[in-house]
Structures are given as structure tokens and as C-alpha cells.
C-alpha atoms as a printed R data frame, in Angstrom:
    type eleno elety resid chain resno      x       y       z
1   ATOM     1    CA   MET     A     1 17.299  -8.555 -30.110
2   ATOM     2    CA   ALA     A     2 16.888  -5.505 -28.501
3   ATOM     3    CA   VAL     A     3 19.913  -4.041 -29.662
4   ATOM     4    CA   GLU     A     4 19.253  -5.206 -33.109
5   ATOM     5    CA   VAL     A     5 16.081  -3.590 -33.683
6   ATOM     6    CA   GLY     A     6 16.356  -0.728 -31.580
7   ATOM     7    CA   ASP     A     7 14.173   0.380 -28.408
8   ATOM     8    CA   HIS     A     8 11.266   2.022 -30.476
9   ATOM     9    CA   ARG     A     9 10.674  -1.298 -32.366
10  ATOM    10    CA   TRP     A    10 11.354  -3.806 -29.469
11  ATOM    11    CA   HIS     A    11  8.849  -2.205 -27.263
12  ATOM    12    CA   GLU     A    12  6.208  -2.574 -30.386
13  ATOM    13    CA   LEU     A    13  7.116  -5.954 -30.294
14  ATOM    14    CA   LEU     A    14  6.922  -6.632 -26.672
15  ATOM    15    CA   ASP     A    15  3.511  -5.197 -26.874
16  ATOM    16    CA   ARG     A    16  2.309  -7.662 -29.588
17  ATOM    17    CA   HIS     A    17  3.990 -10.276 -27.551
18  ATOM    18    CA   ASP     A    18  2.078  -9.522 -24.269
19  ATOM    19    CA   ARG     A    19 -1.517  -9.095 -26.414
20  ATOM    20    CA   LEU     A    20 -0.635 -12.491 -28.103
21  ATOM    21    CA   ALA     A    21  0.711 -14.165 -24.794
22  ATOM    22    CA   LYS     A    22 -2.600 -12.655 -23.258
23  ATOM    23    CA   GLN     A    23 -5.100 -14.192 -25.883
24  ATOM    24    CA   THR     A    24 -3.281 -17.488 -26.152
25  ATOM    25    CA   VAL     A    25 -3.515 -18.116 -22.366
26  ATOM    26    CA   GLU     A    26 -7.264 -17.200 -22.425
27  ATOM    27    CA   LYS     A    27 -7.858 -19.372 -25.234
28  ATOM    28    CA   HIS     A    28 -6.384 -22.546 -23.429
29  ATOM    29    CA   ARG     A    29 -8.345 -21.412 -20.217
30  ATOM    30    CA   GLY     A    30 -5.071 -20.257 -18.586
31  ATOM    31    CA   ASN     A    31 -4.782 -17.429 -15.790
32  ATOM    32    CA   PHE     A    32 -2.251 -14.908 -17.089
33  ATOM    33    CA   VAL     A    33 -0.418 -13.593 -14.461
34  ATOM    34    CA   LYS     A    34  1.922 -11.069 -15.336
35  ATOM    35    CA   SER     A    35  4.492 -10.234 -18.051
36  ATOM    36    CA   THR     A    36  8.150 -10.441 -16.968
37  ATOM    37    CA   GLY     A    37  9.963  -7.859 -19.440
38  ATOM    38    CA   ASP     A    38 10.363 -10.192 -22.598
39  ATOM    39    CA   GLY     A    39  8.418 -13.104 -20.824
40  ATOM    40    CA   ILE     A    40  5.173 -14.080 -19.337
41  ATOM    41    CA   LEU     A    41  4.191 -16.343 -16.258
42  ATOM    42    CA   ALA     A    42  0.755 -18.144 -16.607
43  ATOM    43    CA   THR     A    43 -0.687 -20.724 -14.353
44  ATOM    44    CA   PHE     A    44 -3.053 -23.663 -15.678
45  ATOM    45    CA   ASP     A    45 -5.974 -25.838 -13.819
46  ATOM    46    CA   GLY     A    46 -4.632 -28.638 -16.069
47  ATOM    47    CA   PRO     A    47 -0.827 -29.573 -17.422
48  ATOM    48    CA   GLY     A    48 -2.379 -30.540 -20.923
49  ATOM    49    CA   ARG     A    49 -3.558 -27.288 -21.557
50  ATOM    50    CA   ALA     A    50 -0.437 -25.950 -20.202
51  ATOM    51    CA   VAL     A    51  1.703 -27.722 -22.767
52  ATOM    52    CA   ARG     A    52 -0.752 -26.817 -25.893
53  ATOM    53    CA   CYS     A    53 -0.880 -23.374 -24.961
54  ATOM    54    CA   ALA     A    54  3.003 -23.004 -24.920
55  ATOM    55    CA   LEU     A    55  3.589 -25.093 -28.363
56  ATOM    56    CA   ALA     A    56  0.505 -22.452 -29.823
57  ATOM    57    CA   PHE     A    57  1.823 -19.422 -28.485
58  ATOM    58    CA   GLY     A    58  5.551 -20.559 -29.757
59  ATOM    59    CA   ALA     A    59  4.183 -20.826 -32.979
60  ATOM    60    CA   ALA     A    60  2.510 -17.596 -33.271
61  ATOM    61    CA   ALA     A    61  5.486 -15.707 -31.884
62  ATOM    62    CA   GLN     A    62  7.666 -17.376 -34.495
63  ATOM    63    CA   GLN     A    63  5.649 -15.734 -37.158
64  ATOM    64    CA   MET     A    64  6.108 -12.809 -35.506
65  ATOM    65    CA   GLY     A    65 10.064 -13.214 -35.486
66  ATOM    66    CA   LEU     A    66 10.365 -13.712 -31.797
67  ATOM    67    CA   PRO     A    67 11.908 -16.891 -30.599
68  ATOM    68    CA   LEU     A    68 10.358 -18.371 -27.729
69  ATOM    69    CA   ARG     A    69 11.429 -20.424 -24.857
70  ATOM    70    CA   ALA     A    70  8.887 -22.097 -22.504
71  ATOM    71    CA   GLY     A    71  9.445 -23.746 -19.431
72  ATOM    72    CA   LEU     A    72  6.627 -25.903 -17.705
73  ATOM    73    CA   HIS     A    73  6.653 -27.826 -14.544
74  ATOM    74    CA   THR     A    74  3.191 -28.980 -12.328
75  ATOM    75    CA   GLY     A    75  3.380 -28.190  -8.669
76  ATOM    76    CA   GLU     A    76  1.816 -26.478  -5.819
77  ATOM    77    CA   ILE     A    77  2.212 -22.715  -6.068
78  ATOM    78    CA   GLU     A    78  1.815 -19.997  -3.345
79  ATOM    79    CA   VAL     A    79 -0.859 -17.537  -4.101
80  ATOM    80    CA   ARG     A    80  0.433 -13.662  -3.357
81  ATOM    81    CA   GLY     A    81 -2.408 -11.112  -4.073
82  ATOM    82    CA   GLN     A    82 -2.294 -11.146  -7.990
83  ATOM    83    CA   ASP     A    83  1.107 -13.073  -8.088
84  ATOM    84    CA   VAL     A    84  2.355 -16.647  -7.517
85  ATOM    85    CA   GLY     A    85  5.428 -17.965  -6.004
86  ATOM    86    CA   GLY     A    86  6.949 -20.815  -4.781
87  ATOM    87    CA   ILE     A    87  9.355 -23.794  -5.603
88  ATOM    88    CA   ALA     A    88  7.351 -24.825  -8.456
89  ATOM    89    CA   VAL     A    89  7.431 -21.472  -9.980
90  ATOM    90    CA   HIS     A    90 11.150 -21.247  -9.475
91  ATOM    91    CA   ALA     A    91 11.257 -25.025 -10.913
92  ATOM    92    CA   ALA     A    92  9.502 -23.961 -13.922
93  ATOM    93    CA   ALA     A    93 11.994 -20.822 -14.378
94  ATOM    94    CA   ARG     A    94 14.833 -23.095 -14.341
95  ATOM    95    CA   VAL     A    95 13.334 -25.434 -16.681
96  ATOM    96    CA   MET     A    96 13.041 -22.610 -19.127
97  ATOM    97    CA   ALA     A    97 16.563 -21.857 -18.460
98  ATOM    98    CA   GLN     A    98 17.688 -24.928 -20.182
99  ATOM    99    CA   CYS     A    99 15.404 -24.253 -23.456
100 ATOM   100    CA   GLY     A   100 16.752 -23.705 -26.964
101 ATOM   101    CA   ALA     A   101 15.343 -20.793 -28.900
102 ATOM   102    CA   ASN     A   102 11.969 -22.056 -30.311
103 ATOM   103    CA   GLU     A   103 11.822 -24.818 -27.719
104 ATOM   104    CA   VAL     A   104  9.353 -25.634 -24.887
105 ATOM   105    CA   LEU     A   105 10.636 -28.260 -22.245
106 ATOM   106    CA   VAL     A   106  8.736 -29.771 -19.640
107 ATOM   107    CA   SER     A   107  9.820 -31.749 -16.212
108 ATOM   108    CA   ARG     A   108  9.333 -35.303 -15.865
109 ATOM   109    CA   VAL     A   109  6.240 -34.456 -13.953
110 ATOM   110    CA   VAL     A   110  4.402 -32.936 -16.713
111 ATOM   111    CA   THR     A   111  4.848 -35.800 -18.806
112 ATOM   112    CA   ASP     A   112  3.846 -38.360 -16.170
113 ATOM   113    CA   LEU     A   113  0.607 -36.338 -15.866
114 ATOM   114    CA   VAL     A   114 -0.533 -35.924 -19.608
115 ATOM   115    CA   ALA     A   115  0.591 -39.569 -20.271
116 ATOM   116    CA   GLY     A   116 -2.344 -40.655 -22.910
117 ATOM   117    CA   ALA     A   117 -3.283 -36.920 -23.669
118 ATOM   118    CA   GLY     A   118 -1.932 -37.218 -27.363
119 ATOM   119    CA   LEU     A   119  1.094 -34.668 -26.634
120 ATOM   120    CA   GLN     A   120  4.460 -36.021 -28.167
121 ATOM   121    CA   PHE     A   121  7.553 -35.598 -26.042
122 ATOM   122    CA   THR     A   122 11.434 -36.064 -26.792
123 ATOM   123    CA   GLU     A   123 13.743 -36.704 -23.602
124 ATOM   124    CA   ARG     A   124 16.508 -34.119 -23.383
125 ATOM   125    CA   GLY     A   125 18.433 -35.830 -20.646
126 ATOM   126    CA   ALA     A   126 18.953 -35.297 -16.736
127 ATOM   127    CA   PHE     A   127 19.860 -31.582 -15.788
128 ATOM   128    CA   ASP     A   128 20.900 -29.733 -12.553
129 ATOM   129    CA   LEU     A   129 18.447 -26.734 -12.227
130 ATOM   130    CA   LYS     A   130 20.115 -24.033 -10.048
131 ATOM   131    CA   GLY     A   131 19.305 -23.905  -6.729
132 ATOM   132    CA   ILE     A   132 16.828 -27.055  -6.900
133 ATOM   133    CA   PRO     A   133 18.197 -30.314  -5.520
134 ATOM   134    CA   GLY     A   134 18.481 -33.614  -7.312
135 ATOM   135    CA   GLN     A   135 18.943 -34.409 -11.142
136 ATOM   136    CA   TRP     A   136 15.676 -33.228 -13.460
137 ATOM   137    CA   ASP     A   137 14.441 -35.144 -16.147
138 ATOM   138    CA   LEU     A   138 13.475 -32.570 -19.010
139 ATOM   139    CA   PHE     A   139 11.727 -33.369 -22.231
140 ATOM   140    CA   ALA     A   140 10.705 -31.140 -25.236
141 ATOM   141    CA   ALA     A   141  7.151 -30.825 -26.287
142 ATOM   142    CA   ALA     A   142  6.096 -31.323 -29.799
143 ATOM   143    CA   GLN     A   143  2.680 -30.858 -31.676
């Protein structure tokens, strides 16, 4: 998309994206960890808030003309100063890598933890996630 719109317009879109991301994460009581260029990393104290945030952010980004891909996983993280890391962070990134445009994918762990929370998921199948052992069942979240 950067090539299509040019450097100046792309930079403006990324700035709007980051402002919108921070606002949406804060609204859902999350912690905006960092921008990753054309993406973000955020943590939440509950998976339901994370799913609702990703869905809200995706809807708002679509209105700006930006397709969003979000991957969510729940697990232990390592806090490294202001940053986070660990296998759970890698798993979330690998889940996101399986997304199509305007899609929020979550691992089975997330669906199990939010059962009864009124969120809807559609099974997408079992996937091999690069660098992570085993097959992972992934689900698309919907409002």
C-alpha cells in the first residue's frame, strides 16, 4: 500500500493508525506496548477485552481505508523494560501471519477462556505456526 499512495501519504496514514490504535487500546483497558511500523503490540488483562479491542480497531481502520490483520493468543509473557517478549508473543505474531485482510484470528486458548462472554468465532482449521511445535486450531472472531 505504501507504494500505491507514496511515502508522504503513507506516513500520514501510519500516524493516524497509531493514534487510533492507542485510543482503542486505552478504551479497552489495554497496554499499548509499541508500534511495529505498520502494526502494533498491545497486552490486556483479559482475553475478552483483547478480542473486542481488535474487532473495534479493525472496524475503525477499515473506515480509514486500512485493512487490519490481528492475531491474538493468551499466555505468559516476559516483561523486558517497556517491551514484552516470550513464546506467547511469538505465537500471537504467528497467528496474525495466518490472517487475511480485515480478519481477527485467535488461538483455541483464547476461545476457551472467553466461553460465555458473548463473542462469536468461526473455526478456520489447524495450522502449523512457524517455529512453534504442533498444530494450532485457529478461529476468526466476529462481532
